[in-house]
Amino acid sequence: MTVNSTYAADAASTGEAPDFPMPRTCPFAPAPEYVGLRAEAPVSRVRVPDGQLAWLVTRYADVRRLLTDPRVSANRFHPNLPLTEPVTPQTRRNIAAVGRSLIGLDQPEHGPQRRMLIGDFTLRRAQEMRPHIQRTVDECIDAILAGPKPVDLVAALALPVPASMITKLLGMPYEDRDLIVRSADAQLRRTVSAEQRQQTSSELRAYVDRLVTAKEAEPTDDLLGRLVVQNRQTPLFDHDMLVGLAMLLLVAGFETTASMISLGVAGLLENPDQLAVVTGDPAAMGLAVEELLRYFTVVDALPRVATADIEVGGVTVRAGDGLLLSFASANWDTDVFPDAEVLDVHRGARHHMAFGYGIHQCIGQNLARAELEIVFRSLFTRIPGLRLAEELDGLPFRKESNIYGLDRLPVTW
Amino acid sequence: MEGGDPVGAEEPTTTLVVSRGLCIGAGQCVLSTPDLFDQSEDGRVLLRRQPVDTEEARVAVDLCPSGALRLAAGRSGPVVDDQDATAKGWG
């Protein structure tokens, strides 16, 4: 296949390429290799698990430029798209519908789909969700205070809050949230076997298919119901695309927020001076959330493919080459964020790329901000003596997941 | 200088260009500069008032992920373009 030819040439001329993903060594910091790569080789070859070579881009300016470059494609069906987890052909078919919606589309196909959805994701709509979020958070904290110590904050707070939000937003029964939890885990954890991933992706697909079918039969007043109605007036999605879109929103809107809740709590507890700033001044929470998003950047990198030769970072990326654009590295680029390794809630930086950049920037970002603000404010106000119940270094960080996070966060007070 | 003859204009000015057809509804402009920007019911950017001091729009322009907000050299603005850019195949 001609699109692969440059890889063979590159591999022959340059010898070994390091494996990607690169492991984190410090629980709060991105892979330490990024520091050297940003300085010495900001666009460099790496090898993903299936053996393919790709270009890892580590500087903020380069990542941001490529994310708005029309020669960089998000096409999920391109054979050179560098995937960081093993998948079977059946899983590829299961998630194919996801690739036909939003995340895998380039312009001009992307715009009309995105615009059919953005009315549900405005800042105003996120504000309107706040009472529901607050109620959910209050109930979780009530249960925590009434229960035994220590408590696992992942199970007691970090998972239930976004699960409640996404089920309400999409219009699915809250009782079905366990399936989302299991599916998100299996799709994103790299150590899950290809067969296991296939099984849960099939299970989730079947569930969402039934959900979408029900909405098509009787559209309800929720995101999926409204989408079905709008789609009758202006047909953009077939049934499979609606299923793919719902799967995408379920997984993307859930695990990322859950991760940021548990990491954010751990980050603030480990930095008591920073925690004191936000507990002393409620108005500081908005920008503190931005800093926590930058600092933890739970989605390390996203895959892309070049559709033309592109000069970037001192190298020529050839048409057909795979790209990995590292948000985690970009957000710790000291050219843009001085003392990037310091969690500084006064930094005031909104230009981080924790939500990505370009036309694919996170559609749910304002809901995520609302959830994080309410969770952190409520938790530290109602349980002022909160502290970790175990040493930070021993906690089960999700080093093998495409979305960084914690499996368990034992806290006491 | 507003409404004046562009030929021989003394100093270069900057114009805020708002391309609603490129907007993807991220809401970064509203979040960072709420007294200047808003979102319509359909999620796209709205300009709350005119004229615009381009300096106060600069943060939002930098944050805008889709190119819907940009600063261009030219006479006093802003320019609001309601054309649907997808028809042109933005890129």
Short mmCIF file of N, CA and C in Angstrom, two decimals, chain A residues 60 64 67-68 70 107-108 110-112 114-115 117-125 290 350-352 355-363 365-366 369, chain B residues 20-28 30-32 34 38-44 48 59 61-67 84-91:
data_model
loop_
_atom_site.label_atom_id
_atom_site.label_comp_id
_atom_site.label_asym_id
_atom_site.label_seq_id
_atom_site.Cartn_x
_atom_site.Cartn_y
_atom_site.Cartn_z
N TYR A 60 3.61 23.12 22.09
CA TYR A 60 2.29 23.78 22.07
C TYR A 60 2.00 24.41 20.71
N ARG A 64 -0.99 23.14 18.20
CA ARG A 64 -2.10 24.05 17.93
C ARG A 64 -2.21 24.36 16.43
N LEU A 67 -3.67 21.39 14.51
CA LEU A 67 -5.09 21.14 14.78
C LEU A 67 -6.00 22.06 13.96
N THR A 68 -5.45 23.13 13.38
CA THR A 68 -6.25 23.98 12.51
C THR A 68 -5.79 23.89 11.06
N PRO A 70 -5.93 22.32 7.53
CA PRO A 70 -6.87 21.46 6.78
C PRO A 70 -6.20 20.24 6.13
N GLN A 107 -13.76 18.77 7.55
CA GLN A 107 -14.66 19.68 6.84
C GLN A 107 -14.68 19.27 5.36
N PRO A 108 -15.80 19.48 4.66
CA PRO A 108 -16.99 20.20 5.12
C PRO A 108 -18.02 19.33 5.84
N HIS A 110 -17.95 17.89 8.78
CA HIS A 110 -18.03 18.05 10.23
C HIS A 110 -19.00 19.16 10.66
N GLY A 111 -18.93 20.30 9.99
CA GLY A 111 -19.67 21.49 10.42
C GLY A 111 -21.17 21.28 10.62
N PRO A 112 -21.86 20.76 9.59
CA PRO A 112 -23.32 20.59 9.75
C PRO A 112 -23.69 19.66 10.91
N ARG A 114 -21.90 19.10 13.68
CA ARG A 114 -21.60 19.79 14.93
C ARG A 114 -22.68 20.83 15.22
N ARG A 115 -23.09 21.54 14.18
CA ARG A 115 -24.06 22.61 14.41
C ARG A 115 -25.43 22.09 14.79
N LEU A 117 -25.84 19.99 16.96
CA LEU A 117 -25.72 19.65 18.38
C LEU A 117 -25.43 20.84 19.30
N ILE A 118 -24.78 21.87 18.77
CA ILE A 118 -24.20 22.87 19.69
C ILE A 118 -25.25 23.66 20.47
N GLY A 119 -26.48 23.70 19.98
CA GLY A 119 -27.53 24.38 20.74
C GLY A 119 -27.72 23.76 22.12
N ASP A 120 -27.41 22.47 22.24
CA ASP A 120 -27.54 21.77 23.52
C ASP A 120 -26.32 21.94 24.42
N PHE A 121 -25.27 22.60 23.90
CA PHE A 121 -24.02 22.67 24.67
C PHE A 121 -23.54 24.10 24.90
N THR A 122 -24.46 25.07 24.77
CA THR A 122 -24.03 26.46 24.99
C THR A 122 -23.73 26.68 26.47
N LEU A 123 -23.07 27.81 26.72
CA LEU A 123 -22.77 28.18 28.10
C LEU A 123 -24.06 28.33 28.91
N ARG A 124 -25.08 28.87 28.25
CA ARG A 124 -26.36 29.08 28.94
C ARG A 124 -26.98 27.73 29.34
N ARG A 125 -26.91 26.76 28.43
CA ARG A 125 -27.46 25.44 28.75
C ARG A 125 -26.68 24.78 29.88
N GLU A 290 -9.60 25.73 35.31
CA GLU A 290 -8.79 25.79 34.08
C GLU A 290 -7.37 25.29 34.33
N ARG A 350 -6.52 30.35 30.16
CA ARG A 350 -7.60 29.63 29.50
C ARG A 350 -7.14 28.98 28.20
N HIS A 351 -5.92 29.29 27.75
CA HIS A 351 -5.52 28.84 26.41
C HIS A 351 -4.85 27.47 26.45
N HIS A 352 -5.06 26.71 27.51
CA HIS A 352 -4.57 25.33 27.53
C HIS A 352 -5.33 24.50 26.50
N PHE A 355 -8.99 20.56 26.34
CA PHE A 355 -10.18 20.23 25.56
C PHE A 355 -9.86 20.16 24.07
N GLY A 356 -8.57 20.14 23.72
CA GLY A 356 -8.19 20.15 22.32
C GLY A 356 -8.24 21.56 21.75
N TYR A 357 -8.22 21.63 20.41
CA TYR A 357 -8.26 22.91 19.73
C TYR A 357 -8.71 22.61 18.31
N GLY A 358 -9.12 23.64 17.57
CA GLY A 358 -9.62 23.41 16.22
C GLY A 358 -11.08 23.00 16.26
N ILE A 359 -11.57 22.55 15.11
CA ILE A 359 -13.02 22.29 14.99
C ILE A 359 -13.50 21.16 15.88
N HIS A 360 -12.59 20.30 16.35
CA HIS A 360 -13.01 19.16 17.18
C HIS A 360 -12.94 19.47 18.67
N GLN A 361 -12.65 20.72 19.04
CA GLN A 361 -12.53 21.01 20.47
C GLN A 361 -13.79 20.52 21.20
N CYS A 362 -13.55 19.95 22.37
CA CYS A 362 -14.60 19.28 23.17
C CYS A 362 -15.94 20.02 23.14
N ILE A 363 -16.98 19.32 22.72
CA ILE A 363 -18.30 19.95 22.64
C ILE A 363 -18.92 20.10 24.03
N GLN A 365 -17.35 20.88 26.85
CA GLN A 365 -16.41 21.54 27.77
C GLN A 365 -17.09 22.41 28.82
N ASN A 366 -18.18 23.07 28.46
CA ASN A 366 -18.81 23.96 29.44
C ASN A 366 -19.62 23.19 30.48
N ARG A 369 -16.85 22.02 32.84
CA ARG A 369 -16.45 23.11 33.75
C ARG A 369 -17.45 23.26 34.89
N ARG B 20 -19.77 33.61 11.44
CA ARG B 20 -20.67 32.70 12.16
C ARG B 20 -20.73 31.33 11.49
N GLY B 21 -20.43 31.29 10.20
CA GLY B 21 -20.42 30.00 9.49
C GLY B 21 -19.31 29.08 9.93
N LEU B 22 -18.28 29.64 10.55
CA LEU B 22 -17.17 28.82 11.03
C LEU B 22 -17.34 28.42 12.50
N CYS B 23 -18.32 29.01 13.16
CA CYS B 23 -18.45 28.82 14.61
C CYS B 23 -18.85 27.38 14.94
N ILE B 24 -18.16 26.80 15.92
CA ILE B 24 -18.49 25.44 16.37
C ILE B 24 -19.06 25.44 17.78
N GLY B 25 -19.41 26.63 18.28
CA GLY B 25 -20.12 26.70 19.55
C GLY B 25 -19.35 26.27 20.76
N ALA B 26 -18.03 26.42 20.75
CA ALA B 26 -17.24 26.04 21.92
C ALA B 26 -17.54 26.96 23.10
N GLY B 27 -17.88 28.20 22.81
CA GLY B 27 -18.27 29.13 23.86
C GLY B 27 -17.11 29.83 24.55
N GLN B 28 -15.91 29.68 24.01
CA GLN B 28 -14.72 30.28 24.64
C GLN B 28 -14.82 31.80 24.69
N VAL B 30 -17.60 33.66 24.88
CA VAL B 30 -18.57 34.06 25.89
C VAL B 30 -17.99 33.89 27.29
N LEU B 31 -17.23 32.81 27.44
CA LEU B 31 -16.64 32.51 28.73
C LEU B 31 -15.59 33.56 29.12
N SER B 32 -14.78 33.97 28.16
CA SER B 32 -13.67 34.87 28.47
C SER B 32 -14.07 36.34 28.40
N PRO B 34 -17.54 37.99 28.32
CA PRO B 34 -19.01 37.90 28.25
C PRO B 34 -19.70 39.22 27.93
N ASP B 38 -21.92 36.66 22.90
CA ASP B 38 -23.00 35.82 23.40
C ASP B 38 -23.17 34.68 22.41
N GLN B 39 -24.04 33.72 22.77
CA GLN B 39 -24.36 32.64 21.85
C GLN B 39 -25.86 32.69 21.57
N SER B 40 -26.24 32.45 20.31
CA SER B 40 -27.66 32.39 19.99
C SER B 40 -28.19 31.02 20.42
N GLU B 41 -29.50 30.84 20.29
CA GLU B 41 -30.12 29.56 20.68
C GLU B 41 -29.48 28.39 19.94
N ASP B 42 -29.06 28.64 18.70
CA ASP B 42 -28.47 27.55 17.91
C ASP B 42 -27.00 27.33 18.25
N GLY B 43 -26.48 28.08 19.23
CA GLY B 43 -25.13 27.83 19.71
C GLY B 43 -24.05 28.68 19.07
N ARG B 44 -24.39 29.44 18.02
CA ARG B 44 -23.34 30.21 17.34
C ARG B 44 -23.10 31.56 17.99
N ARG B 48 -22.49 41.27 21.02
CA ARG B 48 -23.50 41.94 21.85
C ARG B 48 -23.62 43.42 21.54
N VAL B 59 -8.29 38.50 23.46
CA VAL B 59 -8.24 37.23 24.20
C VAL B 59 -9.18 36.21 23.56
N VAL B 61 -10.32 36.16 20.53
CA VAL B 61 -9.80 35.78 19.21
C VAL B 61 -8.75 34.69 19.35
N ASP B 62 -7.88 34.84 20.33
CA ASP B 62 -6.83 33.85 20.54
C ASP B 62 -7.41 32.51 21.00
N LEU B 63 -8.46 32.56 21.81
CA LEU B 63 -9.03 31.32 22.33
C LEU B 63 -9.92 30.61 21.33
N CYS B 64 -10.50 31.35 20.40
CA CYS B 64 -11.46 30.75 19.46
C CYS B 64 -10.81 29.60 18.71
N PRO B 65 -11.36 28.38 18.82
CA PRO B 65 -10.69 27.21 18.25
C PRO B 65 -10.95 27.01 16.75
N SER B 66 -11.96 27.69 16.21
CA SER B 66 -12.42 27.33 14.87
C SER B 66 -12.11 28.37 13.81
N GLY B 67 -11.55 29.50 14.20
CA GLY B 67 -11.29 30.56 13.22
C GLY B 67 -12.51 31.44 12.99
N ASP B 84 -22.82 30.62 5.57
CA ASP B 84 -22.46 29.29 6.04
C ASP B 84 -21.21 28.83 5.31
N ALA B 85 -20.12 28.78 6.05
CA ALA B 85 -18.82 28.51 5.43
C ALA B 85 -18.68 27.07 4.97
N THR B 86 -19.51 26.16 5.50
CA THR B 86 -19.34 24.76 5.10
C THR B 86 -19.61 24.58 3.61
N ALA B 87 -20.46 25.45 3.07
CA ALA B 87 -20.74 25.36 1.64
C ALA B 87 -19.47 25.60 0.83
N LYS B 88 -18.56 26.39 1.43
CA LYS B 88 -17.31 26.71 0.73
C LYS B 88 -16.23 25.68 1.06
N GLY B 89 -16.53 24.77 1.97
CA GLY B 89 -15.52 23.78 2.36
C GLY B 89 -14.38 24.42 3.11
N TRP B 90 -14.70 24.93 4.26
CA TRP B 90 -13.68 25.65 5.04
C TRP B 90 -12.45 24.78 5.27
N GLY B 91 -11.32 25.41 5.23
CA GLY B 91 -10.13 24.66 5.57
C GLY B 91 -8.89 25.47 5.35
#
